XYZ file of C-alpha atoms in Angstrom:
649
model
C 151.762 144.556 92.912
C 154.086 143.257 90.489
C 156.734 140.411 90.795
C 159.266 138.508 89.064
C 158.031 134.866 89.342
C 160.980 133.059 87.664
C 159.371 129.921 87.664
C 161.430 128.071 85.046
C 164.473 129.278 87.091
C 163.528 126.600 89.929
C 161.770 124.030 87.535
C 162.787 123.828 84.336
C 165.780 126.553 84.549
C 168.088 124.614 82.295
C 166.177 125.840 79.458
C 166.385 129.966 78.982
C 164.392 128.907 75.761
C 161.447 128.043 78.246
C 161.845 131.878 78.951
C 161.266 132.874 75.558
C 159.066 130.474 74.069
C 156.740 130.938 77.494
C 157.353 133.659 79.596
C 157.933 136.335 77.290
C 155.225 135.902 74.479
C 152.188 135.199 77.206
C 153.339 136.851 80.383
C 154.781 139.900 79.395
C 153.219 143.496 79.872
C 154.008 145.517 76.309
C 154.266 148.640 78.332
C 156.991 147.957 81.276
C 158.596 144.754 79.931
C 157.166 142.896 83.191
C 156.841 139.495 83.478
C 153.436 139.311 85.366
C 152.826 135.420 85.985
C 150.199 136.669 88.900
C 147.886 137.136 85.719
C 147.457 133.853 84.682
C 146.563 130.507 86.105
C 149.537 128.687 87.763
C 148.169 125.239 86.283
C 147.963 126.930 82.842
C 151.274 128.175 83.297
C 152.695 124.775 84.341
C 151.429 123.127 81.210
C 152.526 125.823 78.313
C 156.062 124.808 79.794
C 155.062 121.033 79.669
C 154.503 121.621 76.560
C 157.484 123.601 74.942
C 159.324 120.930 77.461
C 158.095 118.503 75.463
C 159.430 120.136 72.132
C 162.643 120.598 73.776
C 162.958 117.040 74.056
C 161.755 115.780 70.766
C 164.915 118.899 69.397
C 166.938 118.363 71.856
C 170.707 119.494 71.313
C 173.785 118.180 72.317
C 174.496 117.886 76.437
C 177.197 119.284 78.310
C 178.898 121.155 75.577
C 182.395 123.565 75.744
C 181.667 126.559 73.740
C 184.502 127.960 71.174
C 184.946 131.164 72.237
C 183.799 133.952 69.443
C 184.785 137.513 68.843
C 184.975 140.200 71.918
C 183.449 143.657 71.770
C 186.658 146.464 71.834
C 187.221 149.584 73.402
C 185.025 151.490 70.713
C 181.791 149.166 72.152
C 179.543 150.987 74.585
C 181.023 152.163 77.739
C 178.878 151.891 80.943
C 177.937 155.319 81.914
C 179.531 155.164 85.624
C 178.943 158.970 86.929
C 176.089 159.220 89.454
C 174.148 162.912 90.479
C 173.263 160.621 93.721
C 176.086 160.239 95.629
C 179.621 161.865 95.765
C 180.865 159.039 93.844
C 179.805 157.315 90.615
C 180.403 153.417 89.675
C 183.763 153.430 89.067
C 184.436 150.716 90.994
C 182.074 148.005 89.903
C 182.426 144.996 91.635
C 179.562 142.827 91.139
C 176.816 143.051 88.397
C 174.393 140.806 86.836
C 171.558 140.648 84.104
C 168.112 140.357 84.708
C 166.772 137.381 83.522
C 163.520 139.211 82.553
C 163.214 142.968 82.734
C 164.390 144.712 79.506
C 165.621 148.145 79.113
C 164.858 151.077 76.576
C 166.981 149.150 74.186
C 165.196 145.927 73.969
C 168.423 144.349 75.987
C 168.473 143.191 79.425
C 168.387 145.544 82.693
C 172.051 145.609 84.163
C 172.407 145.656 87.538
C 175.670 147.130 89.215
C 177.123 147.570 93.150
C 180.050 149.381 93.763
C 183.184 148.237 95.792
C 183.827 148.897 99.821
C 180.104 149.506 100.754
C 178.442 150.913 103.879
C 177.355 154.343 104.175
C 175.835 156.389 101.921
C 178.141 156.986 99.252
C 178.507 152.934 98.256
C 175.045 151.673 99.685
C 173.724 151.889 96.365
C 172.283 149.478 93.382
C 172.823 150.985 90.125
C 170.673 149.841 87.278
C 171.525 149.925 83.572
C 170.328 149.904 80.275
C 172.480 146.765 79.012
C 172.495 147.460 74.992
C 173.267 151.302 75.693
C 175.410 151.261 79.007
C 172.926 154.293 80.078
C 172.460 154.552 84.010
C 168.572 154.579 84.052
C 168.153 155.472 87.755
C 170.095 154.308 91.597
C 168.549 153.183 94.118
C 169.563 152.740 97.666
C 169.648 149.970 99.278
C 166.793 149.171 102.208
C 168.276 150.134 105.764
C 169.224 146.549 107.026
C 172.135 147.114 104.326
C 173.902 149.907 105.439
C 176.259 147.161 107.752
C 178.095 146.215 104.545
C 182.286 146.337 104.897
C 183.107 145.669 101.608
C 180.947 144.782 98.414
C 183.099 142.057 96.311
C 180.546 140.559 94.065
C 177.098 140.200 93.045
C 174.984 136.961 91.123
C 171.396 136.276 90.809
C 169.188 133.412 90.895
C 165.975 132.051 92.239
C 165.143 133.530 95.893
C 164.307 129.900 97.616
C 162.292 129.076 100.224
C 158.656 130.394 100.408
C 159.829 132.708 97.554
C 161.263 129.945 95.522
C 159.007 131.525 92.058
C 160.854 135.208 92.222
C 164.047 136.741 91.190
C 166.659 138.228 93.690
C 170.124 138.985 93.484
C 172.550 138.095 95.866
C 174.889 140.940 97.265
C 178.480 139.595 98.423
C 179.852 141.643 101.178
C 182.446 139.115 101.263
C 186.149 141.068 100.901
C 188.566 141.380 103.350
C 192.175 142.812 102.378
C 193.470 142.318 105.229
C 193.144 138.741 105.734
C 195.241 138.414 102.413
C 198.102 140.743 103.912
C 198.169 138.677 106.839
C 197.560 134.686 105.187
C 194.732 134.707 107.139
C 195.498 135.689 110.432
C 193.750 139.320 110.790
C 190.672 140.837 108.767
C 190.002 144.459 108.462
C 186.554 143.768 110.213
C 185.650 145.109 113.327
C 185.937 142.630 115.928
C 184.121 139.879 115.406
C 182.170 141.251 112.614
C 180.595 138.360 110.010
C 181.018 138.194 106.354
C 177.475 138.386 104.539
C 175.740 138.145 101.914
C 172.637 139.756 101.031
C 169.571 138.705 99.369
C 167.275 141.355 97.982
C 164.065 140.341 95.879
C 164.830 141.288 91.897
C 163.217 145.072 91.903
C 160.890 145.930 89.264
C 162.688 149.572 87.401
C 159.396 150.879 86.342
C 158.394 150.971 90.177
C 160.856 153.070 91.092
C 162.261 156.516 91.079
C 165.829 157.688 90.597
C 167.333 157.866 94.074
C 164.450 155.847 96.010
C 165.361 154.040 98.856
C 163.684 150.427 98.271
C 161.751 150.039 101.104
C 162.281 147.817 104.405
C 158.938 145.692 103.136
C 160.432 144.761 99.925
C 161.303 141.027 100.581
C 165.157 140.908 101.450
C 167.315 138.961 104.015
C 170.830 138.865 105.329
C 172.849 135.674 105.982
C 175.996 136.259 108.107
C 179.058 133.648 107.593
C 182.435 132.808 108.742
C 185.658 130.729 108.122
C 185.297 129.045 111.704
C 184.594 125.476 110.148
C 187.659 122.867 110.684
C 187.550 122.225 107.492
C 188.661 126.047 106.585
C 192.330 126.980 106.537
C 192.353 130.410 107.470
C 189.798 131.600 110.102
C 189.700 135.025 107.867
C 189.456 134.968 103.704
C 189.372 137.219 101.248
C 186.788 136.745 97.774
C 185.416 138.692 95.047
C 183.483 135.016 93.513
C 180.569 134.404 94.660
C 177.935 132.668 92.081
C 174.615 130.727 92.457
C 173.685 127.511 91.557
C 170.656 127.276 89.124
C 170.401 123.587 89.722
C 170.658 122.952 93.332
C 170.195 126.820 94.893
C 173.106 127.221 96.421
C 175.624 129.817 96.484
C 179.341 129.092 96.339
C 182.634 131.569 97.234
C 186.252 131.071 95.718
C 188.542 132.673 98.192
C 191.319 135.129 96.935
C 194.558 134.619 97.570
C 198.169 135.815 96.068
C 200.574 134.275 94.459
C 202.645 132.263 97.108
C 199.350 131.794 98.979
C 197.467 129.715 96.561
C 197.767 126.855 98.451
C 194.856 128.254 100.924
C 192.763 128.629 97.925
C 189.143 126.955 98.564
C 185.891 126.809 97.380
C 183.001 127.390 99.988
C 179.483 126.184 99.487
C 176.367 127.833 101.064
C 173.186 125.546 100.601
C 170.009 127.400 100.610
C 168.844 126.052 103.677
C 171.140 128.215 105.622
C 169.101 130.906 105.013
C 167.145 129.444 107.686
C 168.865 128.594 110.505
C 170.234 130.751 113.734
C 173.102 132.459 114.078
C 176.610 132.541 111.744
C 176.862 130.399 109.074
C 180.297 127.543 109.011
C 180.273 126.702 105.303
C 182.025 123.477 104.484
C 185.439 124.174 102.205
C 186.491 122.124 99.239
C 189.902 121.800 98.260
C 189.306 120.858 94.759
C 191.655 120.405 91.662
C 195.336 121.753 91.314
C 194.248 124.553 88.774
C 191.623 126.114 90.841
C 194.711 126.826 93.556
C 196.567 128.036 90.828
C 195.468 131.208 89.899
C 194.174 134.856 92.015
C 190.647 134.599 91.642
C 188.781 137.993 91.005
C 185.412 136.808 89.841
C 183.052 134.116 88.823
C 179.578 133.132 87.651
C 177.367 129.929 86.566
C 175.580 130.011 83.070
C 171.471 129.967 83.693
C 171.627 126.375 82.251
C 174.072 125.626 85.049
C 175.848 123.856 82.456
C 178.730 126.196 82.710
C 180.665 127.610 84.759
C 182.929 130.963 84.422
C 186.096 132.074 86.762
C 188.747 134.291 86.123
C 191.890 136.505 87.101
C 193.252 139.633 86.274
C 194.552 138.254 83.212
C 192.018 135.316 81.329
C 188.704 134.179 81.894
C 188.472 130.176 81.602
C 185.434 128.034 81.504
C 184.485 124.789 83.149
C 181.766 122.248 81.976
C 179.389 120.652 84.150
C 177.771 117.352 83.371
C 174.324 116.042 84.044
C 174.297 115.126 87.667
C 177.680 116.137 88.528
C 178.169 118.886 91.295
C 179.711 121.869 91.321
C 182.481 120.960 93.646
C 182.962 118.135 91.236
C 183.134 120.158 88.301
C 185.950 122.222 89.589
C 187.866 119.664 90.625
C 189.295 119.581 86.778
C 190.925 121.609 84.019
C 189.202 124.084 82.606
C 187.859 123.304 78.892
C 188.170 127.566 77.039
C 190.370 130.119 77.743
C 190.505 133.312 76.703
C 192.722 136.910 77.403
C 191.169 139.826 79.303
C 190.433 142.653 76.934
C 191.973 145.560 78.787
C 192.169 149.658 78.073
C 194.046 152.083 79.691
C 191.808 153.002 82.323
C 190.287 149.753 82.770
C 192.233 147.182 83.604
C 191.177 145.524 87.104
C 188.502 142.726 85.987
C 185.875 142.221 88.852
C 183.051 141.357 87.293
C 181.483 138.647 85.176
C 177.335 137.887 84.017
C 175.638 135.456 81.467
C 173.485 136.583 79.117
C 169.867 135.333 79.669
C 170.023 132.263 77.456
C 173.865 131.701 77.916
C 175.314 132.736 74.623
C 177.263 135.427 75.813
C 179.280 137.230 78.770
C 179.535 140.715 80.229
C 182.493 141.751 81.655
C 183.121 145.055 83.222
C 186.576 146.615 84.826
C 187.286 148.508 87.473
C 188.495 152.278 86.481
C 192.632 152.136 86.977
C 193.058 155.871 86.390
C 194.680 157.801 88.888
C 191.507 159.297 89.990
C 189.791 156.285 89.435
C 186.884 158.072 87.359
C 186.400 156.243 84.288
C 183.419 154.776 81.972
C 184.583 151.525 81.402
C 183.745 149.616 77.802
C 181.103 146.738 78.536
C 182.891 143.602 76.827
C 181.093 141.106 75.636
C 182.214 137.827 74.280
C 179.935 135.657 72.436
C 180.180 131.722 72.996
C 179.612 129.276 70.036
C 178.015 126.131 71.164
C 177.390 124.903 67.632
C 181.201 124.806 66.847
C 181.691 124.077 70.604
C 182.859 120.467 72.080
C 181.091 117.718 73.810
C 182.762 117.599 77.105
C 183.860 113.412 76.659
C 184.790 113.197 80.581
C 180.861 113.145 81.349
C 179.479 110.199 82.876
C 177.614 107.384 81.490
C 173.991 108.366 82.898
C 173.458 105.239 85.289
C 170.158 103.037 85.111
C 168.855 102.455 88.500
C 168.182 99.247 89.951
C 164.905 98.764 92.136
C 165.588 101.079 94.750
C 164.506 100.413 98.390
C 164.906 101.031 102.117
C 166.248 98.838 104.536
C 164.512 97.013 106.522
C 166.090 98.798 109.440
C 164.357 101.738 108.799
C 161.643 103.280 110.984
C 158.166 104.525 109.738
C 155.311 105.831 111.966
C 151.755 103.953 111.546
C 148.719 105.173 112.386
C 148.134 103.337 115.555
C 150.908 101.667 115.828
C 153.437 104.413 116.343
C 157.132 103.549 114.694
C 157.876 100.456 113.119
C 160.643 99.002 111.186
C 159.710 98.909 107.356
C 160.611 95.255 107.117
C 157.245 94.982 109.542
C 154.990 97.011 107.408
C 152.333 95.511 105.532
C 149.711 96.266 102.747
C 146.850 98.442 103.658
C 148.995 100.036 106.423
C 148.751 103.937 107.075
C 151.527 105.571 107.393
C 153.184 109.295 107.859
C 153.927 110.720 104.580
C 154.335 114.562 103.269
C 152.067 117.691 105.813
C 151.277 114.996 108.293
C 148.782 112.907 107.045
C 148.736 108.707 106.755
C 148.245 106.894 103.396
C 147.470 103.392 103.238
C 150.159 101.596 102.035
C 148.530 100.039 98.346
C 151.780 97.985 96.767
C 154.800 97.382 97.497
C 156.875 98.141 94.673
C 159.879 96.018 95.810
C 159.742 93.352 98.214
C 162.463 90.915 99.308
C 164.135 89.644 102.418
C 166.264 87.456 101.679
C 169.044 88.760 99.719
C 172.076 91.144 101.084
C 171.553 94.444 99.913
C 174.471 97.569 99.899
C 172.844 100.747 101.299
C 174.221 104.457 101.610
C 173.618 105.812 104.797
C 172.955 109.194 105.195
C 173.396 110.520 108.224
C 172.192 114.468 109.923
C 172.725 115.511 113.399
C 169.550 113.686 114.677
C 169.066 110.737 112.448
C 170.008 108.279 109.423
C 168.711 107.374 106.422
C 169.582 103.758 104.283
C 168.261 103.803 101.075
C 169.742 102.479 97.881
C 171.785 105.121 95.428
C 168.914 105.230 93.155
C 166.043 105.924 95.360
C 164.714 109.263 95.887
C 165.100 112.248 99.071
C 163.428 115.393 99.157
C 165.690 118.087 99.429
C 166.162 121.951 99.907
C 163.514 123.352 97.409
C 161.019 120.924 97.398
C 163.076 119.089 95.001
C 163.487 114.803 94.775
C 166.794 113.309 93.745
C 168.415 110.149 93.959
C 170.252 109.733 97.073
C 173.550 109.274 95.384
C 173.296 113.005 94.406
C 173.380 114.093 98.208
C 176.639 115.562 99.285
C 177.967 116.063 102.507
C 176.228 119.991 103.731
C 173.222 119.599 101.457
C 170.073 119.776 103.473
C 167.689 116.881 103.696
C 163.356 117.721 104.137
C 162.760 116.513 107.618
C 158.786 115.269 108.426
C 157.718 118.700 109.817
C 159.140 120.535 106.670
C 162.441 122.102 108.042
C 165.478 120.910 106.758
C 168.695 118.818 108.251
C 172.580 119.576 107.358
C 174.207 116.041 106.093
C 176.948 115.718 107.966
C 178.237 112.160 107.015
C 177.565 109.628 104.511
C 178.503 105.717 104.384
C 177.918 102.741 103.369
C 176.021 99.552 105.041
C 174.910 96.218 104.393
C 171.007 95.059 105.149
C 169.924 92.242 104.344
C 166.098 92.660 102.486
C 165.025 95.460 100.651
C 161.597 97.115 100.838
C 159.521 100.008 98.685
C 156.263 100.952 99.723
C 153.855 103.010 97.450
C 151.462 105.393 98.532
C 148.564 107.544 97.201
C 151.156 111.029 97.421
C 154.474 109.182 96.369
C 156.208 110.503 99.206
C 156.747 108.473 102.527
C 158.327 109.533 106.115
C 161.308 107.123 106.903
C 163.272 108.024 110.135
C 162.128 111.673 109.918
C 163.376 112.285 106.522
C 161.274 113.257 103.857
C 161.621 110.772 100.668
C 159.948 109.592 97.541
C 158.753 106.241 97.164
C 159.823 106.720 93.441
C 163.487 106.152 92.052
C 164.919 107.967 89.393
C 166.104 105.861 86.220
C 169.304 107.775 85.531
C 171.915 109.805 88.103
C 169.653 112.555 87.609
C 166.704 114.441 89.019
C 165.077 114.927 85.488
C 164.800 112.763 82.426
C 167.843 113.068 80.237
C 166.378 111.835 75.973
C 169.405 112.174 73.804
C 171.932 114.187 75.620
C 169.074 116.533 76.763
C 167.705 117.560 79.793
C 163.612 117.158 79.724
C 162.956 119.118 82.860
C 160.528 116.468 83.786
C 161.264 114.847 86.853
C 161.539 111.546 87.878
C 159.129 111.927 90.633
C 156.555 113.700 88.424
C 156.811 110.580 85.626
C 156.731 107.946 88.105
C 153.918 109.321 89.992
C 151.655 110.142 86.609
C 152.901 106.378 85.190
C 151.853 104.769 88.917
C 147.746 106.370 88.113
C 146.324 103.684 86.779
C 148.032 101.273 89.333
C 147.142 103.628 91.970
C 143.044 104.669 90.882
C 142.557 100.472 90.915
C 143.890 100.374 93.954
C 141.721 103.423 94.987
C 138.433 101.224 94.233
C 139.776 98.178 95.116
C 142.298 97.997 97.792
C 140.972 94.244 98.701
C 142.010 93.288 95.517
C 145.275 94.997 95.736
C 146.349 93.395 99.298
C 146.873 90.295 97.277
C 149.566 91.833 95.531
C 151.981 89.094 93.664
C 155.591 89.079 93.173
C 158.891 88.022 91.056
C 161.241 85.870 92.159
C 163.238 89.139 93.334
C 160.574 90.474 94.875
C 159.459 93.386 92.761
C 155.482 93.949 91.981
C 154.199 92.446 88.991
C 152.218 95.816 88.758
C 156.208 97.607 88.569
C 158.346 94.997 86.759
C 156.711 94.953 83.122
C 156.295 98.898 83.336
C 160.358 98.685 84.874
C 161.676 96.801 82.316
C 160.030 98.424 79.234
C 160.922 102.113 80.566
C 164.671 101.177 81.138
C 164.695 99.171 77.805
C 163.473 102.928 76.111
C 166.370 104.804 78.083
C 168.977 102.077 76.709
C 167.847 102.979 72.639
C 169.512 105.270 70.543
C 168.519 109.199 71.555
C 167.051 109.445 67.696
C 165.068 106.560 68.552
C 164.155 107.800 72.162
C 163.027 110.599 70.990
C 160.650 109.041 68.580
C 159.552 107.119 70.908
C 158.876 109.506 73.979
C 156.067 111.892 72.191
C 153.420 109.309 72.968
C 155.131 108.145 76.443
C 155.695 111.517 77.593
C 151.872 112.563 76.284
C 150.550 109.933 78.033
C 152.058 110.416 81.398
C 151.375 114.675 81.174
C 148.077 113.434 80.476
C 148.073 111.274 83.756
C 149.885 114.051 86.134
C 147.241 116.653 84.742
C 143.707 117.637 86.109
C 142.596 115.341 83.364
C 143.231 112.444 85.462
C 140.979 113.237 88.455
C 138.394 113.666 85.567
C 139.129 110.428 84.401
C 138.969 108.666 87.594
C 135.656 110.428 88.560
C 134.077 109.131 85.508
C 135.961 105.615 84.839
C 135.765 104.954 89.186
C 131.710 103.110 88.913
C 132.942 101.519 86.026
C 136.113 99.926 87.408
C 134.139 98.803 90.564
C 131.058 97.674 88.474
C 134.152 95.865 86.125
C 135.928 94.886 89.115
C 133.148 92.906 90.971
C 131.962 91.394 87.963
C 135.786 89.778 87.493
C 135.339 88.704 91.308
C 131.864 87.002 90.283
């Protein structure tokens, strides 16, 4: 059965060139333009991308960058090709399309995919798909059964499905207008009586499969998440939107409400983290009130760039762009002017801009209109507007990447022991098991950072249940399997819990411990009050290495687990030896501080120089993450111990 594995979407997903320089040469079938990843071996997979990852790095390009904007197709480009045999009315209204990230049409260009606006019923519970390069309609299909509740279909993005489908492709249906809520500021909504918002998610379907006017079927994997405006921090209990785009970086979807001119004021921007997907009942997102420019304008449509570097909104009259620097969020990001501009090419029948989708490796938008005819039949040109990166700007306002201290827990903190039940970390000691990731107990073999003497300023994050204190630096698990530093964490992200469900983040503060402590284990990942967390930091306000302005893909938890082997394979043979562990002055392993120092010392050089310099670091630690390393511990283990106990003689 084939599937979409996007892969690089959740891992290295900053990088479309991963796409073409892996996925496309040694995954893809010559006769249906599938990406079939099932084919080959995961490992083998994981290390071709290691690989071009690596020659990413070494020719890197410049970070966070504001494209000039280039030339527009006109009204003599293709035309989408809106009429539909399958239903009594064609695509005339498009609301919400986007391009496949791998599936390529008759033309060699991306598959299009379209919805129409209102929705429910047959005549709008449809998904057209489209032959990008040629604006053909190549078949409609309906949508499975579940659908058919959709009020009105705003917008449409696509991105990584999450969860147990995290490697697959779906796109992300916004049933999310409401006119009536805009009529009234907010007071009434053309719903039925307590009927939800929603959005639906619907696994990226494969063309070839499929005939024109299938239904896709119920098994096909799709869900429905229901939402309201019933959180206190939401002005309105009823909104209108037509933006709804997805995070490539973090998974989440975000809205931009709609409002009129007069009403801009109520203007917000809504974030939905993936792990709502997974919990009971209707959805409160959290609403940001961010920047005067984003309640400044009537917001018809928006979209991120697959890099997540970028980020695209617009009216009925411009399209404007907004950078987005390395380990800033999105709310963040909008909370400033935008950085490009440019007018909304219009016709005469076309002249109502809903729509808005990247190009696979970024370089261009699609934008589609409406049909403004009288009888509202139309096939609308298919504008694209290239984006020049080399002529582009480097966005100055980034931040200065921060080096990370030795990041620790407070003492305070509570870990569970095997035999001992919970204890506070500033009572653990060498050698003992404890809980760490699927339930099992590692012995504690070093402590990377040791002290108790000293003050030391922790955030505490705090879910409905429990807290966290742990410096800025130090690493939590997070929706997707993913590790960054805690100073990353936003209020409404969800936080990996010990049993592998996730918590909401409802506040975060500040306290003062005094000691600091960092145990290693054998898995790098430790269970402190419930919450899932590395015992790793991350050397920059990042989850991935950042050489020379550019993103690595390699993350901090994967390079400081594959540089802790040889540290942790001694230990492995000779934990005796290892329970003597000795110290600094400020308490940090002498195993950690030489390996500290010199790795911070690298990230300080110039990127020309960093570069040079990281071929035979970042060789070296693939080399240690690999299957290569068990190898090498199976054969070097006798001679270590035989090495070891002559030493001790």
């Amino acid at each position: 059965k084939n599937k979409i594995y996007s892969h690089w979407l959740e891992n290295l997903g900053q990088f479309p060139i991963v796409q073409s320089c892996i996925l496309f040469p040694v995954a893809q079938s010559s006769d249906h333009n599938i990406v079939r990843l099932q084919a080959f071996n995961p490992m083998l997979i994981s290390w071709l991308i290691r690989a071009c990852t690596l020659v990413l790095v070494l020719t890197g390009s410049i970070a966070t960058v504001c494209p000039d904007i280039g030339e527009s197709s006109d009204r003599n480009s293709n035309r989408l090709k809106t009429g539909d045999p399958n239903g009594r009315f064609g695509f005339w209204e498009t609301s919400g399309i986007a391009l496949s990230f791998a599936q390529k049409g008759p033309s060699g260009d991306p598959i299009l995919f379209a919805v129409n606006d209102k929705g429910g019923g047959s005549s709008f519970n449809r998904l057209g798909i489209f032959d990008s390069g040629s604006g053909q309609r190549l078949l409609t299909l309906r949508l499975p059964r579940k659908f058919s509740a959709g009020h009105d279909f705003e917008s449409m993005t696509i991105g990584a499905c999450g969860g147990d489908h995290q490697y697959r492709s779906c796109l992300y249906i916004g049933d999310i207008g409401d006119n009536a809520a805009r009529a009234t500021n907010g007071d009434q909504s053309d719903r039925s009586s307590g009927e939800p918002y929603r959005i639906f998610k619907i696994e990226e379907p494969i063309w070839n499969n499929f005939s024109d006017n299938d239904r896709i079927p119920n098994n096909h994997y799709s869900e429905v998440l229901e939402y309201d405006y019933n959180h206190n921090s939401s002005p309105r209990q009823y909104s209108d939107s037509e933006t709804l785009f997805h995070d490539h970086l973090s998974g989440a979807l975000y809205l931009v409400t709609k409002w009129d001119p007069g009403q801009h004021n109520l203007i917000r921007l809504f974030k939905i983290p993936s792990s709502a997907w997974y919990q009971d009942g209707t959805y409160s997102p959290i609403a940001y009130s961010r920047g005067n420019f984003l309640q400044s304008k009537t917001w018809t449509r928006g979209e991120m760039a697959p890099n997540g570097e970028l980020i695209a909104l617009g009216d009925e009259q411009r399209t404007y762009l907004f950078t987005r620097c390395q380990g800033v969020s999105v709310e963040e990001s909008l909370d400033k002017d935008y950085c490009r501009g440019w007018d909304n090419f219009l016709t005469t029948e076309a002249r109502k801009h809903e729509t808005i989708s990247f190009s696979t490796g970024g370089d261009r938008t699609l934008q589609i209109s409406e049909c403004s005819t009288d009888n509202k039949i139309c096939n609308p040109p298919m504008i694209w507007t290239s984006l020049d990166y080399e002529n582009g700007e480097t966005d100055s306002s980034c931040p200065e990447l921060n080096y990370g201290s030795f990041g620790c827990f407070s003492g305070e903190s509570s870990v569970n022991v095997y035999g001992k039940e919970d204890i506070l970390m500033k009572n653990l000691n060498l050698g003992d098991e404890i809980l760490v990731q699927g339930g099992r107990y590692e012995p504690i073999y070093s402590f990377g950072h040791r002290q108790t003497h000293s003050n030391v300023e922790y955030l505490q994050i705090s879910t409905a249940h429990t807290k966290l204190e742990i410096t800025p630096d130090h690493m939590v698990f997070v929706e997707g399997g993913r590790s960054i530093p805690a100073s990353l964490i936003k209020i409404g992200d969800a936080v990996e819990t010990s049993i592998g469900t996730y918590a909401s983040v409802e506040s975060i503060s500040t306290v003062v411990r005094r000691g600091a402590f960092a145990p290693f284990t054998a898995s790098g990942t430790i269970i402190v009050n419930g919450i899932k967390s590395s015992t790793f930091v991350s050397l920059q306000k990042s989850e991935t290495l950042v050489i020379g302005g550019t993103n690595s893909g390699l993350t901090f938890q994967f390079l400081a687990h594959s540089f802790e082997m040889p540290h942790r394979m001694w230990c492995s043979y000779d934990l005796a030896s290892c329970l003597e562990e000795q110290y600094t002055a400020e308490g940090v392993s002498k195993w950690v501080y030489l390996p500290y120092k010199v790795s911070t010392w690298f990230l300080e050089q110039h990127s020309i120089w960093a570069a040079v310099l990281a071929f035979p670091l970042l060789l070296f630690l693939l080399v240690m993450g690999s299957p290569m390393s068990f190898l090498l511990a199976i054969v070097a283990g006798p001679i270590c111990r035989r090495l070891i106990l002559r030493v001790k003689k």
